[in-house]
Amino acid sequence: MTKLMWDEADKHIYTTGTSHGVLQVSGATKAVAWNGLIGVTATPAGADENKFYANNNKYLGLRGVETFGGTIKAYDRPDEFEACDGSVELQKGLRIHQQTRLPFDFSWQTIKGNDSKLDEYGYEIHIAYNCTASPSARDYTTVNESPAPLELSWEFQTTPVAVENAKPTSYVTIDSTKVDSTKLKKIVDTLYGTQTTEAKIPSINELVTMIKAA
């Protein structure tokens, strides 16, 4: 038997920061960097309980399907995202809106810290698959004594994709403190690219293969 312990050294874990945004539009062969990323709000939904009663008591509770969506906040977005935001460039510099919105995959990174190594402890890679963005408001204001850049935001929803030996999902995370360093490097090189290979967002099954590899 092991007695429970609290507040042990190196066990004060926290999450902070958002960086390393990556976008891959549906049908594209490579991913692109997302500069100006401010933050990502993840908003799972669904999985509500349906209650059933018998003999004057609760007999059974069944959970509905869980969905995943969120909000991307940024000061800028890649040109490739315009197609996901319902925009099409008819001529150079002339862009029309309210067009078909293409699906996309999106990845971002957060810092995983602890009480000894602080922000150098590790990080988590987040990937949302099969996303579609909703129209969003933009607050254009005059220049004043407290200037600030326009903050853009897009709500997105996802449709789950098939996963071997598991239920379909549209959201995965990769913990650098738990994945073997050699396997992690292969994932990072695939996701962010190298001097000789283009960046791309790997499928969930590809991620499983990389981590299971000998």
PDB file of N, CA, C and O in Angstrom, residues 4-58:
ATOM      1  N   LEU A   4      -1.071   8.314   0.264  1.00  0.00           N
ATOM      2  CA  LEU A   4      -1.189   9.475  -0.610  1.00  0.00           C
ATOM      3  C   LEU A   4      -0.346  10.633  -0.087  1.00  0.00           C
ATOM      4  O   LEU A   4      -0.282  10.870   1.122  1.00  0.00           O
ATOM      5  N   MET A   5       0.292  11.345  -1.027  1.00  0.00           N
ATOM      6  CA  MET A   5       1.126  12.483  -0.670  1.00  0.00           C
ATOM      7  C   MET A   5       0.677  13.694  -1.497  1.00  0.00           C
ATOM      8  O   MET A   5       0.292  13.559  -2.652  1.00  0.00           O
ATOM      9  N   TRP A   6       0.747  14.860  -0.863  1.00  0.00           N
ATOM     10  CA  TRP A   6       0.374  16.090  -1.552  1.00  0.00           C
ATOM     11  C   TRP A   6       1.571  17.052  -1.595  1.00  0.00           C
ATOM     12  O   TRP A   6       2.444  17.023  -0.723  1.00  0.00           O
ATOM     13  N   ASP A   7       1.592  17.867  -2.628  1.00  0.00           N
ATOM     14  CA  ASP A   7       2.586  18.939  -2.753  1.00  0.00           C
ATOM     15  C   ASP A   7       4.020  18.431  -2.768  1.00  0.00           C
ATOM     16  O   ASP A   7       4.934  19.085  -2.239  1.00  0.00           O
ATOM     17  N   GLU A   8       4.231  17.269  -3.388  1.00  0.00           N
ATOM     18  CA  GLU A   8       5.596  16.776  -3.542  1.00  0.00           C
ATOM     19  C   GLU A   8       6.355  17.651  -4.545  1.00  0.00           C
ATOM     20  O   GLU A   8       5.764  18.258  -5.440  1.00  0.00           O
ATOM     21  N   ALA A   9       7.684  17.684  -4.406  1.00  0.00           N
ATOM     22  CA  ALA A   9       8.514  18.450  -5.328  1.00  0.00           C
ATOM     23  C   ALA A   9       8.343  17.927  -6.750  1.00  0.00           C
ATOM     24  O   ALA A   9       8.208  16.722  -6.971  1.00  0.00           O
ATOM     25  N   ASP A  10       8.342  18.810  -7.715  1.00  0.00           N
ATOM     26  CA  ASP A  10       8.201  18.524  -9.147  1.00  0.00           C
ATOM     27  C   ASP A  10       6.796  18.107  -9.540  1.00  0.00           C
ATOM     28  O   ASP A  10       6.557  17.769 -10.699  1.00  0.00           O
ATOM     29  N   LYS A  11       5.868  18.102  -8.596  1.00  0.00           N
ATOM     30  CA  LYS A  11       4.498  17.661  -8.915  1.00  0.00           C
ATOM     31  C   LYS A  11       3.518  18.829  -8.985  1.00  0.00           C
ATOM     32  O   LYS A  11       2.321  18.615  -9.095  1.00  0.00           O
ATOM     33  N   HIS A  12       4.031  20.052  -8.925  1.00  0.00           N
ATOM     34  CA  HIS A  12       3.163  21.217  -9.059  1.00  0.00           C
ATOM     35  C   HIS A  12       3.098  21.575 -10.551  1.00  0.00           C
ATOM     36  O   HIS A  12       3.887  22.365 -11.057  1.00  0.00           O
ATOM     37  N   ILE A  13       2.169  20.981 -11.248  1.00  0.00           N
ATOM     38  CA  ILE A  13       2.074  21.121 -12.698  1.00  0.00           C
ATOM     39  C   ILE A  13       1.108  22.251 -13.062  1.00  0.00           C
ATOM     40  O   ILE A  13       0.071  22.426 -12.419  1.00  0.00           O
ATOM     41  N   TYR A  14       1.457  23.005 -14.099  1.00  0.00           N
ATOM     42  CA  TYR A  14       0.555  24.057 -14.582  1.00  0.00           C
ATOM     43  C   TYR A  14       0.676  24.175 -16.103  1.00  0.00           C
ATOM     44  O   TYR A  14       1.630  23.693 -16.709  1.00  0.00           O
ATOM     45  N   THR A  15      -0.320  24.823 -16.701  1.00  0.00           N
ATOM     46  CA  THR A  15      -0.339  25.066 -18.147  1.00  0.00           C
ATOM     47  C   THR A  15      -0.423  26.557 -18.405  1.00  0.00           C
ATOM     48  O   THR A  15      -1.178  27.273 -17.729  1.00  0.00           O
ATOM     49  N   THR A  16       0.336  27.036 -19.373  1.00  0.00           N
ATOM     50  CA  THR A  16       0.307  28.459 -19.715  1.00  0.00           C
ATOM     51  C   THR A  16       0.712  28.628 -21.180  1.00  0.00           C
ATOM     52  O   THR A  16       1.210  27.696 -21.804  1.00  0.00           O
ATOM     53  N   GLY A  17       0.496  29.809 -21.709  1.00  0.00           N
ATOM     54  CA  GLY A  17       0.997  30.147 -23.039  1.00  0.00           C
ATOM     55  C   GLY A  17       0.285  29.473 -24.191  1.00  0.00           C
ATOM     56  O   GLY A  17      -0.311  28.406 -24.045  1.00  0.00           O
ATOM     57  N   THR A  18       0.332  30.111 -25.338  1.00  0.00           N
ATOM     58  CA  THR A  18      -0.169  29.550 -26.597  1.00  0.00           C
ATOM     59  C   THR A  18       0.760  30.003 -27.711  1.00  0.00           C
ATOM     60  O   THR A  18       1.052  31.201 -27.827  1.00  0.00           O
ATOM     61  N   SER A  19       1.236  29.074 -28.515  1.00  0.00           N
ATOM     62  CA  SER A  19       2.165  29.420 -29.589  1.00  0.00           C
ATOM     63  C   SER A  19       2.142  28.329 -30.653  1.00  0.00           C
ATOM     64  O   SER A  19       1.359  27.387 -30.577  1.00  0.00           O
ATOM     65  N   HIS A  20       3.031  28.455 -31.640  1.00  0.00           N
ATOM     66  CA  HIS A  20       3.239  27.441 -32.675  1.00  0.00           C
ATOM     67  C   HIS A  20       1.933  27.059 -33.382  1.00  0.00           C
ATOM     68  O   HIS A  20       1.616  25.878 -33.558  1.00  0.00           O
ATOM     69  N   GLY A  21       1.156  28.067 -33.795  1.00  0.00           N
ATOM     70  CA  GLY A  21      -0.047  27.780 -34.554  1.00  0.00           C
ATOM     71  C   GLY A  21       0.290  27.219 -35.925  1.00  0.00           C
ATOM     72  O   GLY A  21       1.211  27.685 -36.595  1.00  0.00           O
ATOM     73  N   VAL A  22      -0.440  26.179 -36.324  1.00  0.00           N
ATOM     74  CA  VAL A  22      -0.232  25.535 -37.626  1.00  0.00           C
ATOM     75  C   VAL A  22      -1.599  25.327 -38.282  1.00  0.00           C
ATOM     76  O   VAL A  22      -2.530  24.847 -37.637  1.00  0.00           O
ATOM     77  N   LEU A  23      -1.694  25.680 -39.558  1.00  0.00           N
ATOM     78  CA  LEU A  23      -2.936  25.525 -40.314  1.00  0.00           C
ATOM     79  C   LEU A  23      -2.697  24.658 -41.531  1.00  0.00           C
ATOM     80  O   LEU A  23      -1.687  24.814 -42.229  1.00  0.00           O
ATOM     81  N   GLN A  24      -3.624  23.733 -41.789  1.00  0.00           N
ATOM     82  CA  GLN A  24      -3.607  22.985 -43.048  1.00  0.00           C
ATOM     83  C   GLN A  24      -5.027  22.931 -43.589  1.00  0.00           C
ATOM     84  O   GLN A  24      -5.913  22.326 -42.985  1.00  0.00           O
ATOM     85  N   VAL A  25      -5.224  23.602 -44.713  1.00  0.00           N
ATOM     86  CA  VAL A  25      -6.547  23.656 -45.335  1.00  0.00           C
ATOM     87  C   VAL A  25      -6.849  22.318 -45.995  1.00  0.00           C
ATOM     88  O   VAL A  25      -5.955  21.654 -46.531  1.00  0.00           O
ATOM     89  N   SER A  26      -8.105  21.922 -45.969  1.00  0.00           N
ATOM     90  CA  SER A  26      -8.517  20.658 -46.590  1.00  0.00           C
ATOM     91  C   SER A  26      -8.091  20.617 -48.052  1.00  0.00           C
ATOM     92  O   SER A  26      -8.309  21.568 -48.807  1.00  0.00           O
ATOM     93  N   GLY A  27      -7.439  19.532 -48.445  1.00  0.00           N
ATOM     94  CA  GLY A  27      -6.986  19.374 -49.813  1.00  0.00           C
ATOM     95  C   GLY A  27      -5.576  19.853 -50.050  1.00  0.00           C
ATOM     96  O   GLY A  27      -4.981  19.533 -51.082  1.00  0.00           O
ATOM     97  N   ALA A  28      -5.002  20.609 -49.100  1.00  0.00           N
ATOM     98  CA  ALA A  28      -3.627  21.094 -49.252  1.00  0.00           C
ATOM     99  C   ALA A  28      -2.651  19.982 -48.901  1.00  0.00           C
ATOM    100  O   ALA A  28      -2.931  19.128 -48.058  1.00  0.00           O
ATOM    101  N   THR A  29      -1.489  20.012 -49.521  1.00  0.00           N
ATOM    102  CA  THR A  29      -0.477  18.983 -49.282  1.00  0.00           C
ATOM    103  C   THR A  29       0.503  19.377 -48.190  1.00  0.00           C
ATOM    104  O   THR A  29       1.304  18.555 -47.752  1.00  0.00           O
ATOM    105  N   LYS A  30       0.469  20.638 -47.758  1.00  0.00           N
ATOM    106  CA  LYS A  30       1.386  21.067 -46.710  1.00  0.00           C
ATOM    107  C   LYS A  30       0.691  22.048 -45.781  1.00  0.00           C
ATOM    108  O   LYS A  30      -0.329  22.663 -46.122  1.00  0.00           O
ATOM    109  N   ALA A  31       1.268  22.178 -44.593  1.00  0.00           N
ATOM    110  CA  ALA A  31       0.745  23.091 -43.584  1.00  0.00           C
ATOM    111  C   ALA A  31       1.512  24.403 -43.634  1.00  0.00           C
ATOM    112  O   ALA A  31       2.602  24.486 -44.198  1.00  0.00           O
ATOM    113  N   VAL A  32       0.937  25.452 -43.023  1.00  0.00           N
ATOM    114  CA  VAL A  32       1.589  26.755 -42.954  1.00  0.00           C
ATOM    115  C   VAL A  32       1.559  27.256 -41.518  1.00  0.00           C
ATOM    116  O   VAL A  32       0.698  26.859 -40.719  1.00  0.00           O
ATOM    117  N   ALA A  33       2.508  28.133 -41.193  1.00  0.00           N
ATOM    118  CA  ALA A  33       2.570  28.706 -39.847  1.00  0.00           C
ATOM    119  C   ALA A  33       1.478  29.755 -39.674  1.00  0.00           C
ATOM    120  O   ALA A  33       1.144  30.488 -40.603  1.00  0.00           O
ATOM    121  N   TRP A  34       0.923  29.827 -38.464  1.00  0.00           N
ATOM    122  CA  TRP A  34      -0.079  30.846 -38.126  1.00  0.00           C
ATOM    123  C   TRP A  34       0.602  31.849 -37.206  1.00  0.00           C
ATOM    124  O   TRP A  34       0.810  31.594 -36.028  1.00  0.00           O
ATOM    125  N   ASN A  35       0.965  33.011 -37.744  1.00  0.00           N
ATOM    126  CA  ASN A  35       1.590  34.070 -36.957  1.00  0.00           C
ATOM    127  C   ASN A  35       0.520  34.939 -36.298  1.00  0.00           C
ATOM    128  O   ASN A  35      -0.609  35.032 -36.773  1.00  0.00           O
ATOM    129  N   GLY A  36       0.890  35.593 -35.210  1.00  0.00           N
ATOM    130  CA  GLY A  36      -0.034  36.500 -34.543  1.00  0.00           C
ATOM    131  C   GLY A  36      -1.069  35.812 -33.680  1.00  0.00           C
ATOM    132  O   GLY A  36      -2.071  36.421 -33.296  1.00  0.00           O
ATOM    133  N   LEU A  37      -0.837  34.547 -33.344  1.00  0.00           N
ATOM    134  CA  LEU A  37      -1.809  33.804 -32.538  1.00  0.00           C
ATOM    135  C   LEU A  37      -1.819  34.325 -31.102  1.00  0.00           C
ATOM    136  O   LEU A  37      -0.770  34.408 -30.449  1.00  0.00           O
ATOM    137  N   ILE A  38      -2.986  34.693 -30.600  1.00  0.00           N
ATOM    138  CA  ILE A  38      -3.136  35.185 -29.228  1.00  0.00           C
ATOM    139  C   ILE A  38      -3.531  34.059 -28.284  1.00  0.00           C
ATOM    140  O   ILE A  38      -2.970  33.907 -27.196  1.00  0.00           O
ATOM    141  N   GLY A  39      -4.508  33.275 -28.674  1.00  0.00           N
ATOM    142  CA  GLY A  39      -4.973  32.205 -27.798  1.00  0.00           C
ATOM    143  C   GLY A  39      -6.017  31.344 -28.483  1.00  0.00           C
ATOM    144  O   GLY A  39      -6.569  31.706 -29.529  1.00  0.00           O
ATOM    145  N   VAL A  40      -6.264  30.200 -27.885  1.00  0.00           N
ATOM    146  CA  VAL A  40      -7.278  29.268 -28.372  1.00  0.00           C
ATOM    147  C   VAL A  40      -8.137  28.855 -27.187  1.00  0.00           C
ATOM    148  O   VAL A  40      -7.611  28.441 -26.139  1.00  0.00           O
ATOM    149  N   THR A  41      -9.443  28.999 -27.336  1.00  0.00           N
ATOM    150  CA  THR A  41     -10.377  28.538 -26.305  1.00  0.00           C
ATOM    151  C   THR A  41     -11.022  27.255 -26.775  1.00  0.00           C
ATOM    152  O   THR A  41     -11.682  27.235 -27.819  1.00  0.00           O
ATOM    153  N   ALA A  42     -10.799  26.173 -26.039  1.00  0.00           N
ATOM    154  CA  ALA A  42     -11.407  24.885 -26.381  1.00  0.00           C
ATOM    155  C   ALA A  42     -12.743  24.764 -25.650  1.00  0.00           C
ATOM    156  O   ALA A  42     -12.816  24.987 -24.437  1.00  0.00           O
ATOM    157  N   THR A  43     -13.792  24.413 -26.391  1.00  0.00           N
ATOM    158  CA  THR A  43     -15.127  24.329 -25.797  1.00  0.00           C
ATOM    159  C   THR A  43     -15.816  23.024 -26.179  1.00  0.00           C
ATOM    160  O   THR A  43     -16.623  22.992 -27.109  1.00  0.00           O
ATOM    161  N   PRO A  44     -15.496  21.937 -25.475  1.00  0.00           N
ATOM    162  CA  PRO A  44     -16.242  20.696 -25.687  1.00  0.00           C
ATOM    163  C   PRO A  44     -17.706  20.898 -25.305  1.00  0.00           C
ATOM    164  O   PRO A  44     -18.026  21.731 -24.445  1.00  0.00           O
ATOM    165  N   ALA A  45     -18.583  20.153 -25.937  1.00  0.00           N
ATOM    166  CA  ALA A  45     -20.013  20.260 -25.647  1.00  0.00           C
ATOM    167  C   ALA A  45     -20.651  18.885 -25.817  1.00  0.00           C
ATOM    168  O   ALA A  45     -19.997  17.916 -26.204  1.00  0.00           O
ATOM    169  N   GLY A  46     -21.932  18.821 -25.548  1.00  0.00           N
ATOM    170  CA  GLY A  46     -22.646  17.547 -25.659  1.00  0.00           C
ATOM    171  C   GLY A  46     -22.404  16.668 -24.450  1.00  0.00           C
ATOM    172  O   GLY A  46     -22.117  17.151 -23.352  1.00  0.00           O
ATOM    173  N   ALA A  47     -22.494  15.370 -24.653  1.00  0.00           N
ATOM    174  CA  ALA A  47     -22.328  14.376 -23.589  1.00  0.00           C
ATOM    175  C   ALA A  47     -23.304  14.602 -22.442  1.00  0.00           C
ATOM    176  O   ALA A  47     -23.020  14.263 -21.290  1.00  0.00           O
ATOM    177  N   ASP A  48     -24.459  15.198 -22.754  1.00  0.00           N
ATOM    178  CA  ASP A  48     -25.481  15.397 -21.728  1.00  0.00           C
ATOM    179  C   ASP A  48     -26.130  14.064 -21.368  1.00  0.00           C
ATOM    180  O   ASP A  48     -26.252  13.161 -22.202  1.00  0.00           O
ATOM    181  N   GLU A  49     -26.563  13.967 -20.135  1.00  0.00           N
ATOM    182  CA  GLU A  49     -27.160  12.720 -19.661  1.00  0.00           C
ATOM    183  C   GLU A  49     -28.663  12.686 -19.932  1.00  0.00           C
ATOM    184  O   GLU A  49     -29.376  13.640 -19.609  1.00  0.00           O
ATOM    185  N   ASN A  50     -29.131  11.607 -20.541  1.00  0.00           N
ATOM    186  CA  ASN A  50     -30.559  11.320 -20.652  1.00  0.00           C
ATOM    187  C   ASN A  50     -30.929  10.357 -19.533  1.00  0.00           C
ATOM    188  O   ASN A  50     -30.387   9.251 -19.463  1.00  0.00           O
ATOM    189  N   LYS A  51     -31.831  10.781 -18.674  1.00  0.00           N
ATOM    190  CA  LYS A  51     -32.184   9.980 -17.503  1.00  0.00           C
ATOM    191  C   LYS A  51     -33.436   9.157 -17.784  1.00  0.00           C
ATOM    192  O   LYS A  51     -34.386   9.634 -18.418  1.00  0.00           O
ATOM    193  N   PHE A  52     -33.420   7.929 -17.313  1.00  0.00           N
ATOM    194  CA  PHE A  52     -34.571   7.031 -17.442  1.00  0.00           C
ATOM    195  C   PHE A  52     -34.942   6.512 -16.049  1.00  0.00           C
ATOM    196  O   PHE A  52     -34.072   6.190 -15.240  1.00  0.00           O
ATOM    197  N   TYR A  53     -36.248   6.439 -15.819  1.00  0.00           N
ATOM    198  CA  TYR A  53     -36.726   6.087 -14.481  1.00  0.00           C
ATOM    199  C   TYR A  53     -37.596   4.835 -14.526  1.00  0.00           C
ATOM    200  O   TYR A  53     -38.307   4.573 -15.492  1.00  0.00           O
ATOM    201  N   ALA A  54     -37.523   4.047 -13.455  1.00  0.00           N
ATOM    202  CA  ALA A  54     -38.372   2.871 -13.284  1.00  0.00           C
ATOM    203  C   ALA A  54     -38.563   2.646 -11.790  1.00  0.00           C
ATOM    204  O   ALA A  54     -37.666   2.946 -10.978  1.00  0.00           O
ATOM    205  N   ASN A  55     -39.709   2.131 -11.424  1.00  0.00           N
ATOM    206  CA  ASN A  55     -40.015   1.884 -10.008  1.00  0.00           C
ATOM    207  C   ASN A  55     -39.779   3.119  -9.144  1.00  0.00           C
ATOM    208  O   ASN A  55     -39.262   3.055  -8.025  1.00  0.00           O
ATOM    209  N   ASN A  56     -40.129   4.279  -9.731  1.00  0.00           N
ATOM    210  CA  ASN A  56     -40.053   5.555  -9.017  1.00  0.00           C
ATOM    211  C   ASN A  56     -38.630   5.977  -8.652  1.00  0.00           C
ATOM    212  O   ASN A  56     -38.420   6.792  -7.751  1.00  0.00           O
ATOM    213  N   ASN A  57     -37.622   5.423  -9.335  1.00  0.00           N
ATOM    214  CA  ASN A  57     -36.236   5.805  -9.099  1.00  0.00           C
ATOM    215  C   ASN A  57     -35.486   5.892 -10.422  1.00  0.00           C
ATOM    216  O   ASN A  57     -35.926   5.340 -11.436  1.00  0.00           O
ATOM    217  N   LYS A  58     -34.370   6.554 -10.375  1.00  0.00           N
ATOM    218  CA  LYS A  58     -33.533   6.613 -11.566  1.00  0.00           C
ATOM    219  C   LYS A  58     -33.027   5.218 -11.881  1.00  0.00           C
ATOM    220  O   LYS A  58     -32.411   4.558 -11.047  1.00  0.00           O
TER     221      LYS A  58
END
